[in-house]
Tab-separated table of C-alpha atoms in Angstrom:
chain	number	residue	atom	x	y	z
A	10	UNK	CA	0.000	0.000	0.000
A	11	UNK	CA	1.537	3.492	-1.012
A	12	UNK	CA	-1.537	5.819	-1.151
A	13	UNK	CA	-4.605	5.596	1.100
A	14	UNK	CA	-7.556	8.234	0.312
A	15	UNK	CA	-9.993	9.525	2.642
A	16	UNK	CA	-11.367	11.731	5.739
A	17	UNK	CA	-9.901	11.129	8.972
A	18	UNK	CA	-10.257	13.183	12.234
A	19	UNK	CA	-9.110	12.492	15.711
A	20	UNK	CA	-10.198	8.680	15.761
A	21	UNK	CA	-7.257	8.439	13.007
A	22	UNK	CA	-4.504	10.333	14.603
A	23	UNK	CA	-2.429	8.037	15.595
A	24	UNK	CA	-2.360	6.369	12.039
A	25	UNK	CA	-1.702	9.573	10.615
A	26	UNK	CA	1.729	9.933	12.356
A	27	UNK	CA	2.123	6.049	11.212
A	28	UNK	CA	1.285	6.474	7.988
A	29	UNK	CA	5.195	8.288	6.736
A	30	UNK	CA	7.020	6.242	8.642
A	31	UNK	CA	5.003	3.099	6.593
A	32	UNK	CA	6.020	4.847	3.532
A	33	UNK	CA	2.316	5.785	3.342
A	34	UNK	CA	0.815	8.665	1.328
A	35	UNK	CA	-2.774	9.787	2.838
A	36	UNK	CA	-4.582	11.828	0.346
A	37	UNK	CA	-7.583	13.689	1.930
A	38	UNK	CA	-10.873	13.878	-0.064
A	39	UNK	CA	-13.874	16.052	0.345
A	40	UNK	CA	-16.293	13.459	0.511
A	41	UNK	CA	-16.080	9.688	1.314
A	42	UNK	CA	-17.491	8.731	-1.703
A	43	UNK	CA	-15.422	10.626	-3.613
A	44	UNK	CA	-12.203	8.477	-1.787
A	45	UNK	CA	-13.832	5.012	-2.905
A	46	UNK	CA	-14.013	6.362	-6.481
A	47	UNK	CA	-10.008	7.565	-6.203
A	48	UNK	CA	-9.109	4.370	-4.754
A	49	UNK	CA	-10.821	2.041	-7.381
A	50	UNK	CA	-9.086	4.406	-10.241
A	51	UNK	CA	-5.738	4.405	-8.515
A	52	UNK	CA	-6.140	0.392	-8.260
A	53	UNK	CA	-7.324	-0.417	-11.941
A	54	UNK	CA	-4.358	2.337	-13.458
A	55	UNK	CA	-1.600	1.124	-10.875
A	56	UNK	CA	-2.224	-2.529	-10.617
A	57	UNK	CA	-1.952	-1.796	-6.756
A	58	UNK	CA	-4.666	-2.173	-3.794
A	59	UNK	CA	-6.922	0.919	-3.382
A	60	UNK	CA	-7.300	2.046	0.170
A	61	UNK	CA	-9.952	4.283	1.389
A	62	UNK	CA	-10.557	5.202	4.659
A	63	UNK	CA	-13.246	7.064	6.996
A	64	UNK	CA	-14.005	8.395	10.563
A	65	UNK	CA	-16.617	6.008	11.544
A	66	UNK	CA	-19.621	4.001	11.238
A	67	UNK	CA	-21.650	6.944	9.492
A	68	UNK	CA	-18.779	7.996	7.296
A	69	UNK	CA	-18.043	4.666	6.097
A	70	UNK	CA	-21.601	4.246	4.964
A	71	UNK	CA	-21.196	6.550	1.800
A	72	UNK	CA	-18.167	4.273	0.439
A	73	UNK	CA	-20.893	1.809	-0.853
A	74	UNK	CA	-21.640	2.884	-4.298
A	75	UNK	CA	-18.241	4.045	-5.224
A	76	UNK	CA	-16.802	0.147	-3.399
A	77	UNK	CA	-19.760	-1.867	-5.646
A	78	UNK	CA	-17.798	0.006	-8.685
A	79	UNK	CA	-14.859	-0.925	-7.533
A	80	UNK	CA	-16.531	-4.778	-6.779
A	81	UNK	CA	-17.642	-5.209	-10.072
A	82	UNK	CA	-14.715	-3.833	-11.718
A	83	UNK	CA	-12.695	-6.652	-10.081
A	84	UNK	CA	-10.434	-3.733	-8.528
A	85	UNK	CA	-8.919	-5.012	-5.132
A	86	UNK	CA	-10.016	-2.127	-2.983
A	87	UNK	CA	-9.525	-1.892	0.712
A	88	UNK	CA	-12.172	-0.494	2.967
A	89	UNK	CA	-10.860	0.373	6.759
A	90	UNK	CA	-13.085	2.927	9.665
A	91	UNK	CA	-12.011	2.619	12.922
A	92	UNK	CA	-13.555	1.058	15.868
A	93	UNK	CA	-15.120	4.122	17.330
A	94	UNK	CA	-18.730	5.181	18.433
A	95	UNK	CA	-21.591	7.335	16.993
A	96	UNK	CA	-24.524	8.346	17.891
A	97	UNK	CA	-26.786	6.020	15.454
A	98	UNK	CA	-24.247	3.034	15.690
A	99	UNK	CA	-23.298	3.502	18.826
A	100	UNK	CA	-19.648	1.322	19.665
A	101	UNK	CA	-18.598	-1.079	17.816
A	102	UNK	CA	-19.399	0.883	14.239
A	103	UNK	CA	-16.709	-0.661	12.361
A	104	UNK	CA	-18.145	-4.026	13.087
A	105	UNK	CA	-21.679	-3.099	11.557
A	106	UNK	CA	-20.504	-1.260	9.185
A	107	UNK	CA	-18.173	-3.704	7.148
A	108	UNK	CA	-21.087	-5.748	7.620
A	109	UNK	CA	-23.697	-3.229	6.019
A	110	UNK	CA	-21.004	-2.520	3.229
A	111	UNK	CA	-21.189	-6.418	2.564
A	112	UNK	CA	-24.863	-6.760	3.058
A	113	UNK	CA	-25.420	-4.010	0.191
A	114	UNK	CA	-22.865	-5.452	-1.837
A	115	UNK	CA	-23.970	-9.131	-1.610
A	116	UNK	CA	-20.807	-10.485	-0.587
A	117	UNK	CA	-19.864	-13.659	-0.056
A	118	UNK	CA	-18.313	-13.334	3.654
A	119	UNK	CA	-17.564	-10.365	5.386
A	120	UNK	CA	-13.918	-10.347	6.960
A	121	UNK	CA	-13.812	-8.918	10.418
A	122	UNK	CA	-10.129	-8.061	11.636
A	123	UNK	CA	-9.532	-7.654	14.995
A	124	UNK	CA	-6.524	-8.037	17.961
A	125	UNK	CA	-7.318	-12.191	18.784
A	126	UNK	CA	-7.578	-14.926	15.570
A	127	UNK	CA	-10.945	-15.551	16.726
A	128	UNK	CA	-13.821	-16.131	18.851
A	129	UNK	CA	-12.682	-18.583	21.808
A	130	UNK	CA	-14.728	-20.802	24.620
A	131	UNK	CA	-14.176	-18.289	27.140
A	132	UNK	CA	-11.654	-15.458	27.860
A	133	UNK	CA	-8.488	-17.007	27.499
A	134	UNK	CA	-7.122	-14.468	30.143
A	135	UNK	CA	-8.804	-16.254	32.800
A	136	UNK	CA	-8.261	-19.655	31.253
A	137	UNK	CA	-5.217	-19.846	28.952
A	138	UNK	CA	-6.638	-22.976	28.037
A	139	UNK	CA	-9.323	-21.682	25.772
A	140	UNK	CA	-9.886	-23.158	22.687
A	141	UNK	CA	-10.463	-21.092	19.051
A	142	UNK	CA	-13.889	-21.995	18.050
A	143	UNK	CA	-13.603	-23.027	14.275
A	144	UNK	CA	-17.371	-21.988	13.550
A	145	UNK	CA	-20.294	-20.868	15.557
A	146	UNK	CA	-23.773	-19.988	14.778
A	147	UNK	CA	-25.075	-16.529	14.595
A	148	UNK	CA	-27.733	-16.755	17.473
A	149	UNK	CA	-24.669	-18.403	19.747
A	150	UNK	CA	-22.671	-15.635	18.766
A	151	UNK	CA	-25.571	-13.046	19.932
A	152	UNK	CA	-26.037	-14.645	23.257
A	153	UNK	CA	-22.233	-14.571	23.973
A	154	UNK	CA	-22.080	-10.884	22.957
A	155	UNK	CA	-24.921	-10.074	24.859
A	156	UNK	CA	-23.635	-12.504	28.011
A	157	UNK	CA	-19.914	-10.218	27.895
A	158	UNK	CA	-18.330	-11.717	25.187
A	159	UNK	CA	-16.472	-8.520	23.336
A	160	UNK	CA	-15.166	-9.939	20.131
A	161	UNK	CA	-18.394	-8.690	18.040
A	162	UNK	CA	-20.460	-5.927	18.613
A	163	UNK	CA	-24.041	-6.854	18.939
A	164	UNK	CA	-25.125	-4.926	16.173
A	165	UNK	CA	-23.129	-6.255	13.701
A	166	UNK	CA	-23.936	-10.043	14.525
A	167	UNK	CA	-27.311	-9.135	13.952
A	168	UNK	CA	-27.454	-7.228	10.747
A	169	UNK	CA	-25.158	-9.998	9.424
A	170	UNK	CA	-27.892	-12.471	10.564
A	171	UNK	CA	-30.662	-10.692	9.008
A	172	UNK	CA	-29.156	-10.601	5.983
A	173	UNK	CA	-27.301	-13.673	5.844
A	174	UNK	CA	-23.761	-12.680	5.576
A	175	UNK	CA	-21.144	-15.228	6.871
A	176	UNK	CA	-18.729	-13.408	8.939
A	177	UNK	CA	-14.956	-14.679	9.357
A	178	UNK	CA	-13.433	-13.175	12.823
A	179	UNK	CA	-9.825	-13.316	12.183
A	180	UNK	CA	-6.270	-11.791	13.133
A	181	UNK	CA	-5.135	-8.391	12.015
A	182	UNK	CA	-1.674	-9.816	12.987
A	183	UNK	CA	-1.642	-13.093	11.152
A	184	UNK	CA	-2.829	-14.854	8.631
A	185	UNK	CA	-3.871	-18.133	10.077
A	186	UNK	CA	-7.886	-19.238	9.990
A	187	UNK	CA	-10.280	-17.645	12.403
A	188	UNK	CA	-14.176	-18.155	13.375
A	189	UNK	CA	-16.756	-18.383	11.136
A	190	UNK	CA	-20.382	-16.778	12.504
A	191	UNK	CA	-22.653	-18.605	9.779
A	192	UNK	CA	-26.393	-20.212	10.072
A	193	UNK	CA	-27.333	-22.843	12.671
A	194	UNK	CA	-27.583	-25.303	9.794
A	195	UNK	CA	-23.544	-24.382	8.424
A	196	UNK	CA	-22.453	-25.101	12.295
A	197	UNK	CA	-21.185	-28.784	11.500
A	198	UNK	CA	-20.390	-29.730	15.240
A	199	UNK	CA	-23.204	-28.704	17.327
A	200	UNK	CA	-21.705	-28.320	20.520
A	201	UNK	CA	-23.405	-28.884	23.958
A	202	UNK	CA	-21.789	-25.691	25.299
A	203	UNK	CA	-19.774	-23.546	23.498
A	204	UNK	CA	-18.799	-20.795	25.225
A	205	UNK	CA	-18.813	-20.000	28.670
A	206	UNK	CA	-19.399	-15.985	29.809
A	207	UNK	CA	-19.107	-13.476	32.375
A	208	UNK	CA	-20.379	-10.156	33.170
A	209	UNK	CA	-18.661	-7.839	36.359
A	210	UNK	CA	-20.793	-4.745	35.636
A	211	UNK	CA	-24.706	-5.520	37.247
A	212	UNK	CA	-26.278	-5.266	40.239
A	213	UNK	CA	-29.168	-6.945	42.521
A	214	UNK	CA	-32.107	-5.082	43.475
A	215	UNK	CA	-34.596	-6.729	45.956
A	216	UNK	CA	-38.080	-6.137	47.013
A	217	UNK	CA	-39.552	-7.960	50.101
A	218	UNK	CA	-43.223	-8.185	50.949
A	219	UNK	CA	-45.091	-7.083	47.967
A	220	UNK	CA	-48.413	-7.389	47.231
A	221	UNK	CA	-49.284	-10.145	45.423
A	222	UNK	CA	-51.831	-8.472	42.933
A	223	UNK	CA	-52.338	-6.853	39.216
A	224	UNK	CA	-50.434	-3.957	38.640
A	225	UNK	CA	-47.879	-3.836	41.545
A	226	UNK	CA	-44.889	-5.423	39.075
A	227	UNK	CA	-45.988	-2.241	36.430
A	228	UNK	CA	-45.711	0.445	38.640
A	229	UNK	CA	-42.375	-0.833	40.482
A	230	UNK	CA	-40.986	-1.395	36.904
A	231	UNK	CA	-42.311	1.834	35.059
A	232	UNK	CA	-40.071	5.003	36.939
A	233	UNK	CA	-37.062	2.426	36.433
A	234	UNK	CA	-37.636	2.230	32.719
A	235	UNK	CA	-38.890	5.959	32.114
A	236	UNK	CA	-35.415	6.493	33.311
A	237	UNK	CA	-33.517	5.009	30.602
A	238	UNK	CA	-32.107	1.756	33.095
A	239	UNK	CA	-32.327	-1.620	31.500
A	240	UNK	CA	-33.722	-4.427	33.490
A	241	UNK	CA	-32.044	-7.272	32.905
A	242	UNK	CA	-32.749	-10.541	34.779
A	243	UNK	CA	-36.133	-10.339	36.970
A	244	UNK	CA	-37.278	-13.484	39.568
A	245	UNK	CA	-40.674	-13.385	41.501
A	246	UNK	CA	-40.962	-15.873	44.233
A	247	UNK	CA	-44.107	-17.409	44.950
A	248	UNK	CA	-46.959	-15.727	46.676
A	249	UNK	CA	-47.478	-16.087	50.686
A	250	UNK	CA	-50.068	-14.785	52.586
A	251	UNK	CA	-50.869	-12.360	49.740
A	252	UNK	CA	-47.322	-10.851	49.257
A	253	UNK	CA	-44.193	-12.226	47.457
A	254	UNK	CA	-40.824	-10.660	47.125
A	255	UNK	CA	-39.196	-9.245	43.426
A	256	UNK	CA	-35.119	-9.905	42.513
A	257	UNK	CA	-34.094	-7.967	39.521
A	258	UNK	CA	-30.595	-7.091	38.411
A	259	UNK	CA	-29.446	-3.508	36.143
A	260	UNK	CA	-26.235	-2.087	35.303
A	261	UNK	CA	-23.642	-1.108	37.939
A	262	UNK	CA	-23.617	2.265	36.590
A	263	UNK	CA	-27.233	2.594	36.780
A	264	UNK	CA	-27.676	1.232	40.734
A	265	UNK	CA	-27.559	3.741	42.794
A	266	UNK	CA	-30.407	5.327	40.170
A	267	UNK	CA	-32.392	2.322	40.487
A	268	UNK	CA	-32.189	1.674	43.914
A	269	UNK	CA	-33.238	5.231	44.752
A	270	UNK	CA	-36.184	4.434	42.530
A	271	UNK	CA	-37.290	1.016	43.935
A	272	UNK	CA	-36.859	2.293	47.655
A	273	UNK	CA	-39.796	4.966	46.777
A	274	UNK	CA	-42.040	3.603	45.254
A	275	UNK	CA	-41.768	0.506	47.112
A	276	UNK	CA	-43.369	2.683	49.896
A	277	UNK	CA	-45.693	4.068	47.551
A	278	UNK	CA	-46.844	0.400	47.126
A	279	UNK	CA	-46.205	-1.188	50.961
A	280	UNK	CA	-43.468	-3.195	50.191
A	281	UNK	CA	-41.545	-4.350	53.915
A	282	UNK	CA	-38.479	-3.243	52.638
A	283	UNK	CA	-35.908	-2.818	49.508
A	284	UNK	CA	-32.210	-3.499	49.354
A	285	UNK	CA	-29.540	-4.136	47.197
A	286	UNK	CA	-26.075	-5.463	46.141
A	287	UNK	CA	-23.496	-3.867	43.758
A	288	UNK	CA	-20.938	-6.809	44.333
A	289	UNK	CA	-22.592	-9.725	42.020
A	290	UNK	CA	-21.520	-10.964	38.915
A	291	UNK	CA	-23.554	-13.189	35.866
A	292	UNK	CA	-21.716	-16.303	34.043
A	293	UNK	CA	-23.372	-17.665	31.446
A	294	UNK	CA	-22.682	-21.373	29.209
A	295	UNK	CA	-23.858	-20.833	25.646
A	296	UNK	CA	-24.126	-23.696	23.114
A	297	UNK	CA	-26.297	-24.599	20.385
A	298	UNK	CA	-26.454	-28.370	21.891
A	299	UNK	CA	-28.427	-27.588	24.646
A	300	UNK	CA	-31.434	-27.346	22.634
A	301	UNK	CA	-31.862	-31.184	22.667
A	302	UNK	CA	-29.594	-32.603	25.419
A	303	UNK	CA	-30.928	-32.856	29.025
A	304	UNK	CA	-28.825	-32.781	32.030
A	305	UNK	CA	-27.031	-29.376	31.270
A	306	UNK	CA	-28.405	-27.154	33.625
A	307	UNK	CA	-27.889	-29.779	36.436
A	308	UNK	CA	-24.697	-30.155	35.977
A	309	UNK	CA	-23.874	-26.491	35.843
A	310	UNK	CA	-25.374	-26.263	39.168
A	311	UNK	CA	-23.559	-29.314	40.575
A	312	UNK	CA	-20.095	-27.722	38.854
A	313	UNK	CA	-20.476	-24.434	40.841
A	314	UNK	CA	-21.633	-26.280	44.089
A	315	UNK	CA	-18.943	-28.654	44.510
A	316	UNK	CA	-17.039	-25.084	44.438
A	317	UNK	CA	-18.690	-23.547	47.413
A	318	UNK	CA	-20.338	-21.085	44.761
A	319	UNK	CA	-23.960	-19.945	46.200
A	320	UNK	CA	-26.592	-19.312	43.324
A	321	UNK	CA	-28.976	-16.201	43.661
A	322	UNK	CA	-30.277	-16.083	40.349
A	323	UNK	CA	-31.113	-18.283	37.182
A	324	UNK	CA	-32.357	-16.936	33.854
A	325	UNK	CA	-32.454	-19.231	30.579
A	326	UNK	CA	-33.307	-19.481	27.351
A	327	UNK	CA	-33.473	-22.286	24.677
A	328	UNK	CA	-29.509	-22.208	23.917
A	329	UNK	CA	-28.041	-20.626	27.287
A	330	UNK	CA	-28.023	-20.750	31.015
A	331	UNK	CA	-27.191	-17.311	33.515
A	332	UNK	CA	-26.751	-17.571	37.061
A	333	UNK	CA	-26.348	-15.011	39.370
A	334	UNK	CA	-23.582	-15.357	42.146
A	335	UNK	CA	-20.991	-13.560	44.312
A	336	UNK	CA	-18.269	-11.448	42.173
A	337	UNK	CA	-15.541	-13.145	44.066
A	338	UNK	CA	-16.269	-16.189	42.862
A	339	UNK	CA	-16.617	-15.359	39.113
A	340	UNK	CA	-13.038	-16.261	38.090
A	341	UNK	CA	-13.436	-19.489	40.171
A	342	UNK	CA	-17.198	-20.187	38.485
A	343	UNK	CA	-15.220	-19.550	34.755
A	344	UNK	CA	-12.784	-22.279	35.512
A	345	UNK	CA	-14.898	-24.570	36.796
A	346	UNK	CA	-17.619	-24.671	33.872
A	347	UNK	CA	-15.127	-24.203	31.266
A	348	UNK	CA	-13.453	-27.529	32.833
A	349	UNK	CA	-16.771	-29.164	33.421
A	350	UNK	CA	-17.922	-28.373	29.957
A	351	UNK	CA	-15.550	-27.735	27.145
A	352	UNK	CA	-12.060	-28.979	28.607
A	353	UNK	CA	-13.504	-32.423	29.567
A	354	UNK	CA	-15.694	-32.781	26.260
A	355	UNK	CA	-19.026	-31.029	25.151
A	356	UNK	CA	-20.196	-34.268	24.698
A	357	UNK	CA	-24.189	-35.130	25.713
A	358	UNK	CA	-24.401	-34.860	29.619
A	359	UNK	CA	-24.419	-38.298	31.521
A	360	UNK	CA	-28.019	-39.313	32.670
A	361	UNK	CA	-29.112	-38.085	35.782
């Protein structure tokens, strides 16, 4: 690469100062589109890759006419934005936009370049022995974003979804084979559990002695969500004598908020009493094999009890399983289930 065209501001910076000692000639442009268009001319006069380049995930959106001319001219253009936020993409708008670039452009796979060679069973700080997953399927890829996984943005994985574009999660560094994010049906190994999670950043919310009527769950629920606070995981133990008691977890960041909240209109509605708990963490399994393979969620259980790890809280859906427990345990709960589960085979539970 000699010449890269573009707009850049301080998201880019850093690259800028790169760029002469790479040997590097940046080239800025008026207009994005007007970059794509330089760099597909540049490649199809100088037999060299076109690079264009933009601020972020808004920016990067008007390369897509002048990069579909460069597609179906056969001209090897490069398209680059970097990881940076926006108000209608929010983080992560590189991710979704590559993938909306590809979506327009009906690519075959969009190639997502990032600082690991691909999406692993856990967080291979905590266990060094994770393993690279060779493919995994789009809604397993959702639930570990969504569970604290930070290799794809949300966003991304589901635009890509929607529109059916295979994404490759691969090295910047190397050039080795990465993870493939494709349809259930392209996931040739169904594994029980494929991934095992963890989330620092929630807290617990309780409220004792509610009354156990219509309406009492709405108006504890409505000042927290007129706020802007996201409700994550919510349990309601069963009624007695008329009153039952409501567990819900939101964002650290959001708890003292929250709590504030809960504590007034839980007199409002008679509750005995509200507390709560910043120091609580969420670890998740994830794995398209659970769908038809009993036994997982008791062994999970039995995994983190033969630890000395105390469950508050258990959410679950068809392909994934979130307790709540202590955040001093979380590194301890990681190991455990990634041993239970993926280091000692993801093969079909043993029957109970």
């Amino acid at each position: 690469v000699k010449n890269v065209f573009g707009i850049v501001g301080s998201a880019y910076m850093d690259a800028l100062d790169l760029f002469p000692l790479a040997g590097i000639r940046f080239i800025s442009v008026a207009h994005e589109q007007g970059g794509g268009h330089m760099a597909d001319g540049y490649s199809r006069v100088s037999g060299r890759h076109g690079v264009c380049i933009a601020q972020n995930g808004p920016g990067i959106t008007n390369f897509v006419t002048s990069t579909a001319a460069a597609f179906w001219a056969h001209s090897p253009v490069v398209v680059i934005t970097p990881e940076t936020g926006s108000a209608t993409l929010g983080l992560g708008g590189s991710d979704t936009s590559a993938v909306g670039v590809a979506a327009a452009l009906e690519a075959d796979v969009c190639e997502i370049y990032t600082d690991v060679n691909g999406v692993y069973t856990t967080d291979t700080n905590m266990v060094p022995s994770a393993r690279k997953l060779a493919r995994i399927s789009f809604e397993e890829m959702l639930e570990m974003a969504s569970l604290g996984a930070k290799v794809l943005q949300i966003r991304s994985v589901k635009l890509a979804q929607q529109y059916g574009v295979p994404l490759h999660v691969r090295s910047t560094f190397e050039e080795s084979e990465g993870t493939w994010v494709t349809r259930e049906e392209d996931v040739m190994e169904r594994l029980v559990v494929s991934g095992v999670t963890y989330q620092r950043n929630e807290a617990k919310i309780r409220v004792a002695g509610v009354k156990d009527q219509p309406g009492i769950s709405a108006r504890l629920f409505t000042p927290i969500s007129g706020a802007g606070i996201v409700v994550d995981m919510i349990v309601q133990n069963a009624s007695q004598d008329g009153s039952t008691d409501i567990t819900f977890t939101v964002p650290r960041a959001d708890y003292k908020r929250a709590l504030e909240m809960t504590e007034h209109v839980g007199r409002e509605i008679g509750a005995q009493s509200a507390e709560g708990d910043a120091k609580i963490a969420k670890v998740s399994i994830v794995g398209l094999g659970m769908k038809d393979h009993a036994g997982v969620a008791s062994k999970m259980f039995r995994t983190l009890a033969d630890e000395g790890i105390n469950i508050q809280m258990i959410a679950t859906s068809e392909i994934k399983i979130s307790v709540v427990i202590e955040e001093k345990y979380t590194e301890l709960a990681v190991r455990a289930l990634h041993a239970a589960f993926v280091e000692n085979g993801a093969a079909e539970p043993k029957a109970e």
